[in-house]
């Protein structure tokens, strides 16, 4: 067989497994958007049956044979073929190296863990949840061991979401960020403008859902989301799933917090544009998959923050916003709107945080996760450690565990190492944005005209069409000419929020 023929067969089999995975994702989307309440059990059966078929396809021994053949002639492979092999190898090892018993145990623990967390949060009872968390930690370490990461378990957790990312690299980036960001947040919070921003946001009330829906659809379509290849619906928690020509986004509406639905939709649109920009013919291979969660998050953050919180963006969209909500916006002037869009307020709760303080919530989780994995911190000591870190970083200490260590769902199913991608995404977005401004100084004039095509084209060319040929850190270096650094994020936050709050 020629190298081309082997690669073609590998791609066919890998894509079949991926296609089955996307069917499962669609079932998951449907579950959160449409499922009749009595159908949960039936859906669980559908998920389980499909997962079995998907796992059989992903662990097909023929994939192992083809990978061995290609790896034996590594020197003859093109860079694209090498990327395809590396990505397929990673998936294949994950599908075949975990013992069936372990996979079953982990799946059972995952759903038990979720319910234990929900109960513990409702009752503010960390003690009842601690044994679950200990078990999750143990399973995560065992998983790392099966895949050859013994002694580097937290590196494995990071690499799982962001191929190539290490604890050491993340630690360096976060400690630098923390040094510059903590004093900036303190200064903003002390500014009299902080209270004005809160008051401005509180004035935005009684926005009818139908008109909110109209506005956010117009905005997201203007940004470039292709509604012929995707849709937006309502769910309890906003998310974006699907890929290529079928991208499903969700949002949720609150008549008294109209900026929430808008900005969460723009955020999901950033994810959706990335997925719609992947080469459809290559879906499921390294050439048709995103570069990891940090890069994904950089796309959502760039559109949400650098673009949609800018004055230029609102110069274009404010007239239409007032037209759709004439009564509700009558008492709000343009400056108040801009302040409300860029309100900063420290909060105990990560998901309620603004874009400035948000990063500190992530640094906190990263520091604690790392200590849990090294054993420096025991699970039972988490609440106290959380309180101390929260005081140091956010300036607030939770009175209850519900507002502290129990607030996030992630650890309940063993999703350690996921949080850092949110903050790395912000750093990447800021560094890409600095590069965009150098390459096209008039980019904000584009926005003021409602033209986002240049920016989307730039992201398509530099990132979306690259698939997973490079890791997020490599891609940032290639595009911007320098390694990822938090200084761009700090500079961006100083510029936008410094001008607003400290000017
Ligand atoms: Zn996101």
XYZ file of C-alpha atoms and ligand atoms in Angstrom:
504
model
C 0.000 0.000 0.000
C 1.162 3.519 -0.732
C 1.402 6.061 2.036
C -1.484 7.942 0.402
C -3.684 4.836 0.379
C -2.932 4.046 4.034
C -3.627 7.648 5.036
C -6.885 7.650 3.069
C -8.083 4.491 4.801
C -7.084 5.846 8.205
C -8.974 9.075 7.528
C -12.111 7.172 6.462
C -12.141 5.148 9.667
C -11.286 8.068 11.929
C -13.999 10.171 10.316
C -16.574 7.441 10.825
C -15.832 7.382 14.559
C -15.989 11.166 14.641
C -19.328 11.221 12.790
C -20.803 8.860 15.372
C -19.479 11.191 18.074
C -21.295 14.122 16.459
C -24.554 12.128 16.523
C -24.072 11.753 20.287
C -23.479 15.500 20.551
C -26.703 16.122 18.695
C -28.574 13.873 21.125
C -27.016 15.896 23.940
C -28.084 19.193 22.331
C -31.611 17.876 21.883
C -31.666 16.761 25.498
C -30.951 20.281 26.710
C -33.194 22.083 24.223
C -36.185 19.900 23.350
C -36.453 16.774 25.468
C -39.898 16.096 26.984
C -39.457 15.659 30.742
C -40.623 12.030 30.671
C -38.045 10.986 28.077
C -34.875 11.179 30.171
C -34.513 7.450 30.689
C -35.144 6.607 27.051
C -32.539 9.174 26.052
C -30.023 7.678 28.477
C -30.523 4.339 26.691
C -29.956 5.994 23.311
C -26.784 7.641 24.595
C -25.465 4.357 25.972
C -26.193 2.364 22.796
C -24.593 5.005 20.616
C -21.559 5.328 22.907
C -20.954 1.603 22.509
C -21.027 1.830 18.701
C -18.850 4.941 18.773
C -16.295 3.297 21.032
C -16.149 0.226 18.777
C -15.465 2.470 15.771
C -12.825 4.515 17.600
C -11.014 1.422 18.898
C -11.201 -0.511 15.610
C -7.955 -2.591 15.557
C -7.529 -1.700 11.883
C -6.910 1.914 12.965
C -4.077 0.610 15.152
C -2.573 -1.289 12.199
C -2.778 1.715 9.897
C -1.213 3.964 12.528
C 1.662 1.505 12.994
C 2.251 1.401 9.230
C 2.334 5.168 8.969
C 4.480 5.668 12.040
C 7.022 3.194 10.612
C 7.453 5.489 7.611
C 7.344 8.736 9.541
C 10.249 10.229 7.570
C 8.205 9.999 4.361
C 5.128 11.739 5.708
C 4.153 15.276 4.775
C 3.597 17.687 7.682
C -0.198 17.357 7.214
C -0.008 13.556 7.235
C 2.129 13.702 10.363
C -0.466 15.919 12.064
C -3.250 13.509 11.063
C -1.320 10.558 12.490
C -0.468 12.312 15.762
C -4.077 13.322 16.390
C -5.471 9.896 15.414
C -2.905 8.207 17.668
C -3.986 10.319 20.608
C -7.663 9.422 20.110
C -6.883 5.773 19.467
C -4.787 5.419 22.622
C -7.533 7.059 24.660
C -10.089 4.650 23.182
C -7.985 1.513 23.649
C -5.658 1.977 26.620
C -8.290 2.497 29.307
C -9.522 -0.839 30.699
C -13.254 -1.435 30.187
C -13.768 -1.776 33.958
C -12.179 1.581 34.531
C -14.301 3.283 31.851
C -17.451 1.843 33.426
C -16.409 2.876 36.906
C -15.608 6.386 35.744
C -18.891 6.799 33.862
C -20.893 5.662 36.906
C -18.893 7.912 39.197
C -19.408 10.844 36.815
C -23.188 10.734 37.027
C -23.173 9.950 40.773
C -20.733 12.805 41.241
C -23.009 15.271 39.480
C -25.973 14.418 41.703
C -23.826 14.433 44.861
C -22.558 17.883 43.914
C -26.059 19.224 43.209
C -27.250 17.927 46.613
C -24.204 19.244 48.464
C -24.560 22.654 46.846
C -28.261 22.886 47.714
C -27.544 21.893 51.339
C -24.264 23.824 51.550
C -22.665 20.594 52.743
C -19.076 20.179 51.570
C -18.508 17.287 53.979
C -20.992 15.118 52.097
C -19.284 15.853 48.794
C -15.652 15.466 49.878
C -15.501 11.644 49.462
C -16.856 12.003 45.899
C -14.186 14.544 45.087
C -11.484 12.299 46.573
C -12.701 9.457 44.383
C -12.730 11.701 41.291
C -9.179 12.765 41.993
C -8.085 9.172 42.353
C -9.779 8.173 39.079
C -8.199 11.114 37.262
C -4.740 10.053 38.449
C -5.370 6.457 37.427
C -6.500 7.558 33.984
C -3.284 9.550 33.577
C -1.344 6.455 34.594
C -3.030 4.204 32.006
C -2.108 6.679 29.285
C 1.543 6.921 30.316
C 1.527 10.132 32.338
C 2.470 8.732 35.768
C 4.143 11.405 37.858
C 2.807 14.115 35.532
C -0.893 13.710 36.252
C -1.831 17.383 36.206
C 0.097 17.868 32.967
C -2.108 15.115 31.566
C -5.265 16.919 32.686
C -4.120 20.124 30.960
C -2.965 18.324 27.818
C -6.312 16.560 27.603
C -8.081 19.854 26.898
C -5.159 21.690 25.311
C -2.691 19.448 23.520
C 0.865 20.424 24.406
C 0.020 22.571 27.423
C 2.050 21.973 30.611
C 1.718 22.911 34.272
C 5.050 24.766 34.193
C 4.037 26.934 31.211
C 0.636 27.725 32.728
C 2.135 28.498 36.123
C 4.551 31.001 34.611
C 1.819 32.779 32.642
C -0.598 32.909 35.565
C 1.861 34.168 38.161
C 2.849 37.036 35.862
C -0.796 37.853 35.201
C -1.670 37.782 38.879
C 1.154 40.196 39.732
C -0.216 42.860 37.348
C -3.921 42.193 37.514
C -4.587 42.218 41.275
C -3.547 45.881 41.718
C -5.471 46.917 38.596
C -8.667 45.343 39.921
C -8.203 47.012 43.326
C -7.849 50.418 41.662
C -10.915 49.938 39.444
C -13.090 48.800 42.322
C -12.107 51.839 44.376
C -13.077 54.183 41.533
C -16.356 56.173 41.884
C -17.203 55.129 38.325
C -17.661 51.526 39.522
C -20.878 52.465 41.325
C -22.088 54.466 38.300
C -21.559 51.423 36.091
C -23.665 49.308 38.435
C -26.423 51.910 38.454
C -26.367 52.124 34.662
C -26.684 48.346 34.333
C -29.571 48.321 36.823
C -31.519 50.772 34.634
C -31.808 48.185 31.856
C -35.069 46.487 32.757
C -38.181 45.083 31.103
C -36.701 44.130 27.718
C -39.237 41.854 25.934
C -37.780 38.496 24.971
C -38.998 38.573 21.352
C -37.239 41.853 20.634
C -34.098 40.591 22.425
C -34.153 37.575 20.147
C -34.506 39.764 17.056
C -31.602 41.961 18.107
C -29.195 39.180 18.986
C -29.969 37.338 15.747
C -29.219 40.476 13.741
C -25.996 41.045 15.677
C -24.709 37.473 15.446
C -25.549 37.282 11.727
C -23.704 40.572 11.164
C -20.647 39.141 12.928
C -20.682 36.338 10.353
C -22.543 33.419 11.928
C -24.112 31.507 9.043
C -27.686 30.608 9.974
C -27.921 28.330 6.946
C -25.324 26.141 8.726
C -26.338 26.601 12.325
C -29.010 27.802 14.712
C -29.610 29.309 18.119
C -32.122 28.027 20.671
C -32.850 28.384 24.367
C -31.419 26.207 27.151
C -30.806 26.490 30.882
C -27.074 27.119 30.397
C -25.761 28.640 27.169
C -23.453 26.440 25.095
C -22.284 25.765 21.574
C -22.058 22.286 20.112
C -21.770 20.731 16.684
C -19.224 21.506 13.998
C -18.790 22.320 10.304
C -22.140 22.789 8.608
C -24.274 22.056 11.659
C -23.458 24.286 14.633
C -25.951 24.543 17.487
C -25.776 27.486 19.870
C -28.013 28.222 22.830
C -28.759 31.202 25.023
C -31.218 32.157 27.777
C -33.270 35.291 28.298
C -33.931 37.513 31.284
C -36.133 40.572 30.673
C -34.266 42.511 33.377
C -30.757 41.601 32.239
C -30.851 42.125 28.482
C -27.070 42.309 28.129
C -26.716 38.732 29.429
C -28.478 37.011 26.541
C -26.788 39.317 24.052
C -23.241 38.822 25.308
C -23.606 35.110 25.953
C -24.909 34.739 22.375
C -21.976 36.708 21.017
C -19.657 34.522 23.099
C -21.197 31.343 21.681
C -21.061 32.918 18.221
C -17.286 33.150 18.611
C -17.203 29.412 19.271
C -19.647 28.823 16.434
C -17.630 30.851 13.915
C -14.575 28.742 14.752
C -16.497 25.498 14.169
C -18.102 26.812 10.975
C -14.652 27.843 9.748
C -13.105 24.376 10.027
C -12.595 22.631 6.670
C -15.731 20.458 6.406
C -14.124 17.758 4.251
C -11.504 17.180 6.952
C -13.772 17.098 10.013
C -12.598 14.667 12.662
C -8.989 14.652 11.474
C -6.237 16.977 12.687
C -6.934 19.208 9.675
C -10.590 19.679 10.611
C -10.639 20.033 14.359
C -10.007 23.022 16.644
C -6.594 23.482 18.292
C -7.836 22.939 21.869
C -10.083 24.613 24.397
C -7.833 27.629 25.062
C -7.832 28.563 21.377
C -11.581 27.926 21.245
C -12.130 30.191 24.211
C -9.924 32.864 22.622
C -12.351 32.998 19.712
C -15.427 33.416 21.903
C -13.696 36.001 24.089
C -12.334 38.035 21.201
C -15.817 38.554 19.728
C -17.466 39.006 23.097
C -14.936 41.394 24.634
C -12.502 43.044 22.242
C -15.208 43.444 19.579
C -18.626 43.680 21.250
C -17.624 45.703 24.309
C -15.944 48.356 22.150
C -17.313 51.843 21.497
C -17.092 51.209 17.752
C -19.354 48.177 17.952
C -22.001 50.175 19.816
C -21.650 53.129 17.492
C -23.044 50.820 14.848
C -25.611 48.852 16.866
C -26.899 51.401 19.383
C -29.442 53.064 17.011
C -31.032 49.698 16.205
C -31.016 48.758 19.899
C -32.906 51.966 20.746
C -35.295 51.396 17.866
C -36.216 47.932 19.191
C -36.447 49.071 22.831
C -37.575 52.725 22.702
C -39.234 52.808 26.124
C -36.657 50.747 27.999
C -33.689 52.777 26.708
C -35.241 56.238 27.010
C -33.547 57.001 30.336
C -30.147 55.616 29.385
C -27.645 57.774 27.483
C -24.834 56.422 25.301
C -22.177 56.818 27.960
C -24.310 54.924 30.478
C -24.827 52.145 27.971
C -21.089 51.880 27.416
C -20.507 51.839 31.178
C -23.133 49.107 31.664
C -21.504 47.025 28.930
C -18.155 47.394 30.706
C -19.259 47.226 34.347
C -16.628 45.805 36.707
C -17.558 44.377 40.070
C -15.754 41.712 42.103
C -18.038 38.800 42.864
C -17.601 35.494 44.628
C -19.154 33.664 41.713
C -17.019 32.945 38.657
C -19.853 32.805 36.123
C -21.091 36.243 37.229
C -17.661 37.845 36.926
C -16.782 40.607 34.459
C -13.904 40.212 32.019
C -11.384 41.937 34.318
C -11.905 39.981 37.536
C -12.820 36.736 35.758
C -9.192 35.819 35.261
C -8.514 35.871 38.995
C -11.222 33.253 39.538
C -9.345 30.997 37.151
C -5.949 31.590 38.746
C -7.528 30.571 42.050
C -8.844 27.279 40.634
C -5.580 26.509 38.855
C -3.563 26.997 42.037
C -5.878 24.747 44.052
C -6.123 22.026 41.391
C -2.377 21.851 41.122
C -2.017 21.436 44.889
C -4.693 18.730 44.898
C -2.730 16.800 42.303
C 0.633 17.135 44.033
C -0.981 16.152 47.340
C 0.075 19.426 48.942
C -3.613 20.087 49.629
C -6.063 17.485 50.960
C -9.660 17.541 49.714
C -11.000 18.103 53.247
C -8.907 21.286 53.523
C -10.284 22.736 50.282
C -12.925 25.077 51.783
C -10.359 26.869 53.956
C -7.834 27.045 51.123
C -10.552 28.382 48.822
C -11.493 31.102 51.294
C -7.902 32.250 51.730
C -7.214 32.282 47.983
C -10.453 34.128 47.291
C -9.542 36.832 49.786
C -6.063 37.206 48.309
C -7.118 37.247 44.653
C -10.687 38.546 44.399
C -10.676 40.505 47.653
C -13.780 38.699 48.941
C -14.208 35.706 51.202
C -17.235 33.412 50.810
C -19.483 33.047 53.852
C -20.709 29.662 52.610
C -19.204 26.815 50.587
C -22.059 27.245 48.136
C -20.509 30.591 47.214
C -17.046 29.074 47.365
C -15.736 25.635 46.599
C -19.162 24.185 45.727
C -20.087 26.768 43.083
C -18.758 25.030 39.942
C -19.944 21.764 38.422
C -16.607 20.866 36.738
C -14.933 18.780 39.443
C -18.096 16.748 40.098
C -17.487 14.609 37.019
C -13.699 14.761 37.252
C -13.135 17.611 34.781
C -9.886 18.834 36.301
C -7.534 20.977 34.238
C -10.332 22.587 32.252
C -10.488 25.953 34.037
C -7.115 27.283 32.842
C -8.288 27.265 29.218
C -10.738 30.094 30.034
C -8.005 32.437 31.198
C -5.500 31.315 28.569
C -8.248 32.046 26.041
C -8.418 35.623 27.330
C -4.648 35.970 27.025
C -4.640 34.584 23.509
C -7.544 36.835 22.486
C -5.681 39.925 23.730
C -2.459 38.943 21.973
C -4.308 38.231 18.712
C -6.131 41.548 19.080
C -2.828 43.454 19.452
C -1.680 41.760 16.253
C -4.945 42.607 14.447
C -4.576 46.267 15.409
C -1.039 46.336 14.006
C -2.090 44.692 10.761
C -5.257 46.730 10.312
C -5.196 49.969 12.312
C -8.657 50.889 10.954
C -10.311 47.698 12.212
C -12.527 49.585 14.683
C -13.680 51.875 11.876
C -14.854 48.673 10.169
C -16.864 47.808 13.268
C -18.408 51.277 13.427
C -19.727 50.645 9.889
C -21.042 47.221 10.919
C -18.365 45.490 8.871
C -16.755 42.493 10.590
C -15.692 40.639 7.448
C -12.016 41.591 7.554
C -11.600 40.349 11.112
C -13.462 37.112 10.418
C -11.365 36.533 7.287
C -8.195 37.071 9.314
C -9.308 34.564 11.956
C -10.387 32.102 9.280
C -7.040 32.255 7.506
C -4.792 32.263 10.559
C -6.693 29.986 12.907
C -9.886 28.288 11.749
C -8.516 26.709 8.567
C -5.378 25.565 10.403
C -7.262 22.908 12.323
C -4.950 21.185 14.789
C -1.759 21.341 12.750
C -0.240 23.308 15.639
C -0.870 23.542 19.364
C -2.456 26.732 20.671
C 0.902 28.007 21.950
C 2.620 27.258 18.626
C -0.173 28.921 16.691
C 0.039 32.073 18.809
C 3.800 32.219 18.242
C 3.407 31.740 14.481
C 0.675 34.342 14.085
C 1.924 37.056 16.426
C 5.674 36.441 16.183
C 6.155 36.021 19.932
C 5.355 33.450 22.604
C 2.093 33.774 24.512
C 2.418 36.424 27.211
C -0.082 37.919 29.678
C 1.233 41.415 28.976
C -1.176 41.931 26.070
C -4.165 41.075 28.240
C -2.983 43.414 30.985
C -2.320 46.193 28.449
C -5.742 45.738 26.852
C -7.528 45.787 30.220
C -5.543 48.852 31.337
C -6.391 50.647 28.127
C -10.110 49.916 28.044
C -10.916 49.896 31.758
C -8.227 52.359 32.806
C -9.704 54.939 30.435
C -13.191 54.282 31.768
C -12.496 54.001 35.494
C -9.157 55.620 36.228
C -8.946 58.348 33.570
Zn -16.815 29.637 25.964
